[in-house]
Amino acid sequence: AAAAAAAVVDAGESSAAASGSGASAAVASPGPAPVTVLTGFLGAGKTMRLNATLAAGLERIAVIENELGAVGVDGAMVANTHDDGVIELTNGCLCCSGEVDLVAALEGLARRRATRPFDRVIIETTGLADVAPVVALLQDRDDPLFQDFAFDAVVTV
């Protein structure tokens, strides 16, 4: 069984609290959120790269973590500093049978972006994933998600 997790990670939240700017009002979406697909072989360091990006704190990042296995290991290792927790999705690899889960995760992120804003999405795939179907989904101009998300890049570790 495979698992995918989605969480919004807000590295800038603590600095906003420290400056006293408790931005509690909803912020209008600035347009489609860029989506980066992070991929590479098993053990190549994808999660380490993701954590380094999150630790830099330059953007509020929504993370979709795709795992292959009964127990999600990488999802627990992602530096989640946001209080949304982790949503477990269990329908297979994102590039295959889990595409339905990916769509559901993106739809959920799109709905909550007005109240829980983020600047970008990073999708970390399993080490076995074929990213072509994920990229095709993100570039499909006829898909309703196209108005909320813009494919940015594939980063291979």
GROMACS .gro file of N, CA, C and O in nm, residues 6-12 34 36 49-64 78-82 84 109 112 116-123:
model
  164
    6ALA      N    1  -0.042   1.544   0.270
    6ALA     CA    2  -0.043   1.685   0.230
    6ALA      C    3  -0.047   1.771   0.354
    6ALA      O    4  -0.126   1.747   0.444
    7ALA      N    5   0.038   1.869   0.360
    7ALA     CA    6   0.040   1.961   0.473
    7ALA      C    7   0.093   2.095   0.425
    7ALA      O    8   0.175   2.100   0.335
    8VAL      N    9   0.046   2.201   0.483
    8VAL     CA   10   0.099   2.332   0.452
    8VAL      C   11   0.205   2.362   0.556
    8VAL      O   12   0.180   2.356   0.675
    9VAL      N   13   0.324   2.394   0.509
    9VAL     CA   14   0.435   2.423   0.597
    9VAL      C   15   0.465   2.571   0.586
    9VAL      O   16   0.498   2.619   0.478
   10ASP      N   17   0.451   2.643   0.695
   10ASP     CA   18   0.467   2.787   0.695
   10ASP      C   19   0.588   2.826   0.776
   10ASP      O   20   0.581   2.845   0.896
   11ALA      N   21   0.703   2.834   0.709
   11ALA     CA   22   0.826   2.869   0.778
   11ALA      C   23   0.828   3.015   0.816
   11ALA      O   24   0.900   3.055   0.906
   12GLY      N   25   0.748   3.099   0.751
   12GLY     CA   26   0.746   3.240   0.781
   12GLY      C   27   0.649   3.277   0.892
   12GLY      O   28   0.645   3.391   0.937
   34PRO      N   29   0.259   2.810  -0.791
   34PRO     CA   30   0.353   2.725  -0.865
   34PRO      C   31   0.369   2.591  -0.796
   34PRO      O   32   0.372   2.583  -0.673
   36THR      N   33   0.610   2.247  -0.784
   36THR     CA   34   0.736   2.183  -0.817
   36THR      C   35   0.725   2.036  -0.781
   36THR      O   36   0.680   2.003  -0.671
   49ARG      N   37   1.645   1.734   0.081
   49ARG     CA   38   1.637   1.855  -0.002
   49ARG      C   39   1.511   1.934   0.033
   49ARG      O   40   1.514   2.057   0.043
   50LEU      N   41   1.400   1.865   0.050
   50LEU     CA   42   1.274   1.929   0.086
   50LEU      C   43   1.288   2.001   0.221
   50LEU      O   44   1.249   2.117   0.235
   51ASN      N   45   1.345   1.933   0.320
   51ASN     CA   46   1.361   1.994   0.452
   51ASN      C   47   1.452   2.116   0.446
   51ASN      O   48   1.429   2.215   0.516
   52ALA      N   49   1.555   2.112   0.363
   52ALA     CA   50   1.645   2.228   0.350
   52ALA      C   51   1.568   2.346   0.290
   52ALA      O   52   1.585   2.461   0.333
   53THR      N   53   1.481   2.320   0.194
   53THR     CA   54   1.400   2.426   0.133
   53THR      C   55   1.303   2.484   0.236
   53THR      O   56   1.287   2.605   0.247
   54LEU      N   57   1.240   2.397   0.313
   54LEU     CA   58   1.147   2.442   0.416
   54LEU      C   59   1.219   2.521   0.524
   54LEU      O   60   1.169   2.624   0.572
   55ALA      N   61   1.337   2.475   0.563
   55ALA     CA   62   1.414   2.542   0.670
   55ALA      C   63   1.460   2.681   0.628
   55ALA      O   64   1.477   2.769   0.713
   56ALA      N   65   1.479   2.703   0.498
   56ALA     CA   66   1.522   2.835   0.450
   56ALA      C   67   1.417   2.941   0.483
   56ALA      O   68   1.449   3.058   0.502
   57GLY      N   69   1.290   2.900   0.490
   57GLY     CA   70   1.183   2.991   0.532
   57GLY      C   71   1.152   3.105   0.438
   57GLY      O   72   1.098   3.206   0.480
   58LEU      N   73   1.185   3.090   0.311
   58LEU     CA   74   1.163   3.200   0.216
   58LEU      C   75   1.019   3.208   0.166
   58LEU      O   76   0.976   3.313   0.118
   59GLU      N   77   0.946   3.096   0.174
   59GLU     CA   78   0.808   3.092   0.125
   59GLU      C   79   0.724   3.004   0.217
   59GLU      O   80   0.777   2.920   0.288
   60ARG      N   81   0.593   3.025   0.210
   60ARG     CA   82   0.499   2.934   0.275
   60ARG      C   83   0.473   2.824   0.173
   60ARG      O   84   0.426   2.851   0.063
   61ILE      N   85   0.503   2.700   0.210
   61ILE     CA   86   0.501   2.591   0.113
   61ILE      C   87   0.402   2.483   0.155
   61ILE      O   88   0.407   2.434   0.268
   62ALA      N   89   0.313   2.448   0.063
   62ALA     CA   90   0.224   2.334   0.083
   62ALA      C   91   0.298   2.211   0.030
   62ALA      O   92   0.350   2.213  -0.081
   63VAL      N   93   0.302   2.105   0.110
   63VAL     CA   94   0.377   1.986   0.074
   63VAL      C   95   0.281   1.869   0.054
   63VAL      O   96   0.195   1.844   0.137
   64ILE      N   97   0.299   1.801  -0.059
   64ILE     CA   98   0.228   1.674  -0.083
   64ILE      C   99   0.335   1.568  -0.088
   64ILE      O  100   0.423   1.570  -0.174
   78VAL      N  101   0.938   1.508   0.733
   78VAL     CA  102   0.927   1.642   0.677
   78VAL      C  103   0.913   1.741   0.791
   78VAL      O  104   0.836   1.721   0.884
   79ALA      N  105   0.989   1.849   0.784
   79ALA     CA  106   0.990   1.952   0.889
   79ALA      C  107   0.861   2.031   0.885
   79ALA      O  108   0.856   2.140   0.832
   80ASN      N  109   0.755   1.975   0.941
   80ASN     CA  110   0.623   2.037   0.938
   80ASN      C  111   0.610   2.134   1.054
   80ASN      O  112   0.587   2.094   1.167
   81THR      N  113   0.621   2.263   1.026
   81THR     CA  114   0.609   2.364   1.130
   81THR      C  115   0.472   2.429   1.129
   81THR      O  116   0.446   2.521   1.205
   82HIS      N  117   0.384   2.381   1.044
   82HIS     CA  118   0.249   2.436   1.032
   82HIS      C  119   0.155   2.352   1.117
   82HIS      O  120   0.178   2.233   1.136
   84ASP      N  121  -0.146   2.247   1.055
   84ASP     CA  122  -0.251   2.174   0.983
   84ASP      C  123  -0.240   2.023   0.999
   84ASP      O  124  -0.332   1.950   0.967
  109LEU      N  125  -0.621   2.176  -0.106
  109LEU     CA  126  -0.531   2.290  -0.090
  109LEU      C  127  -0.590   2.416  -0.155
  109LEU      O  128  -0.581   2.525  -0.099
  112ARG      N  129  -0.864   2.566   0.074
  112ARG     CA  130  -0.821   2.631   0.197
  112ARG      C  131  -0.717   2.741   0.176
  112ARG      O  132  -0.675   2.804   0.272
  116ARG      N  133  -0.589   2.989   0.454
  116ARG     CA  134  -0.458   2.939   0.498
  116ARG      C  135  -0.362   2.954   0.380
  116ARG      O  136  -0.325   2.855   0.315
  117PRO      N  137  -0.321   3.077   0.347
  117PRO     CA  138  -0.245   3.102   0.224
  117PRO      C  139  -0.108   3.034   0.222
  117PRO      O  140  -0.045   3.015   0.325
  118PHE      N  141  -0.067   2.998   0.103
  118PHE     CA  142   0.067   2.945   0.079
  118PHE      C  143   0.115   3.000  -0.053
  118PHE      O  144   0.037   3.043  -0.137
  119ASP      N  145   0.248   2.999  -0.071
  119ASP     CA  146   0.308   3.058  -0.190
  119ASP      C  147   0.334   2.958  -0.301
  119ASP      O  148   0.340   2.995  -0.418
  120ARG      N  149   0.357   2.832  -0.264
  120ARG     CA  150   0.389   2.731  -0.364
  120ARG      C  151   0.358   2.593  -0.309
  120ARG      O  152   0.335   2.578  -0.190
  121VAL      N  153   0.359   2.493  -0.399
  121VAL     CA  154   0.337   2.354  -0.362
  121VAL      C  155   0.459   2.275  -0.407
  121VAL      O  156   0.510   2.297  -0.517
  122ILE      N  157   0.505   2.185  -0.321
  122ILE     CA  158   0.608   2.089  -0.360
  122ILE      C  159   0.549   1.951  -0.344
  122ILE      O  160   0.497   1.916  -0.238
  123ILE      N  161   0.555   1.873  -0.452
  123ILE     CA  162   0.510   1.734  -0.450
  123ILE      C  163   0.636   1.648  -0.449
  123ILE      O  164   0.714   1.650  -0.545
   0.00000   0.00000   0.00000
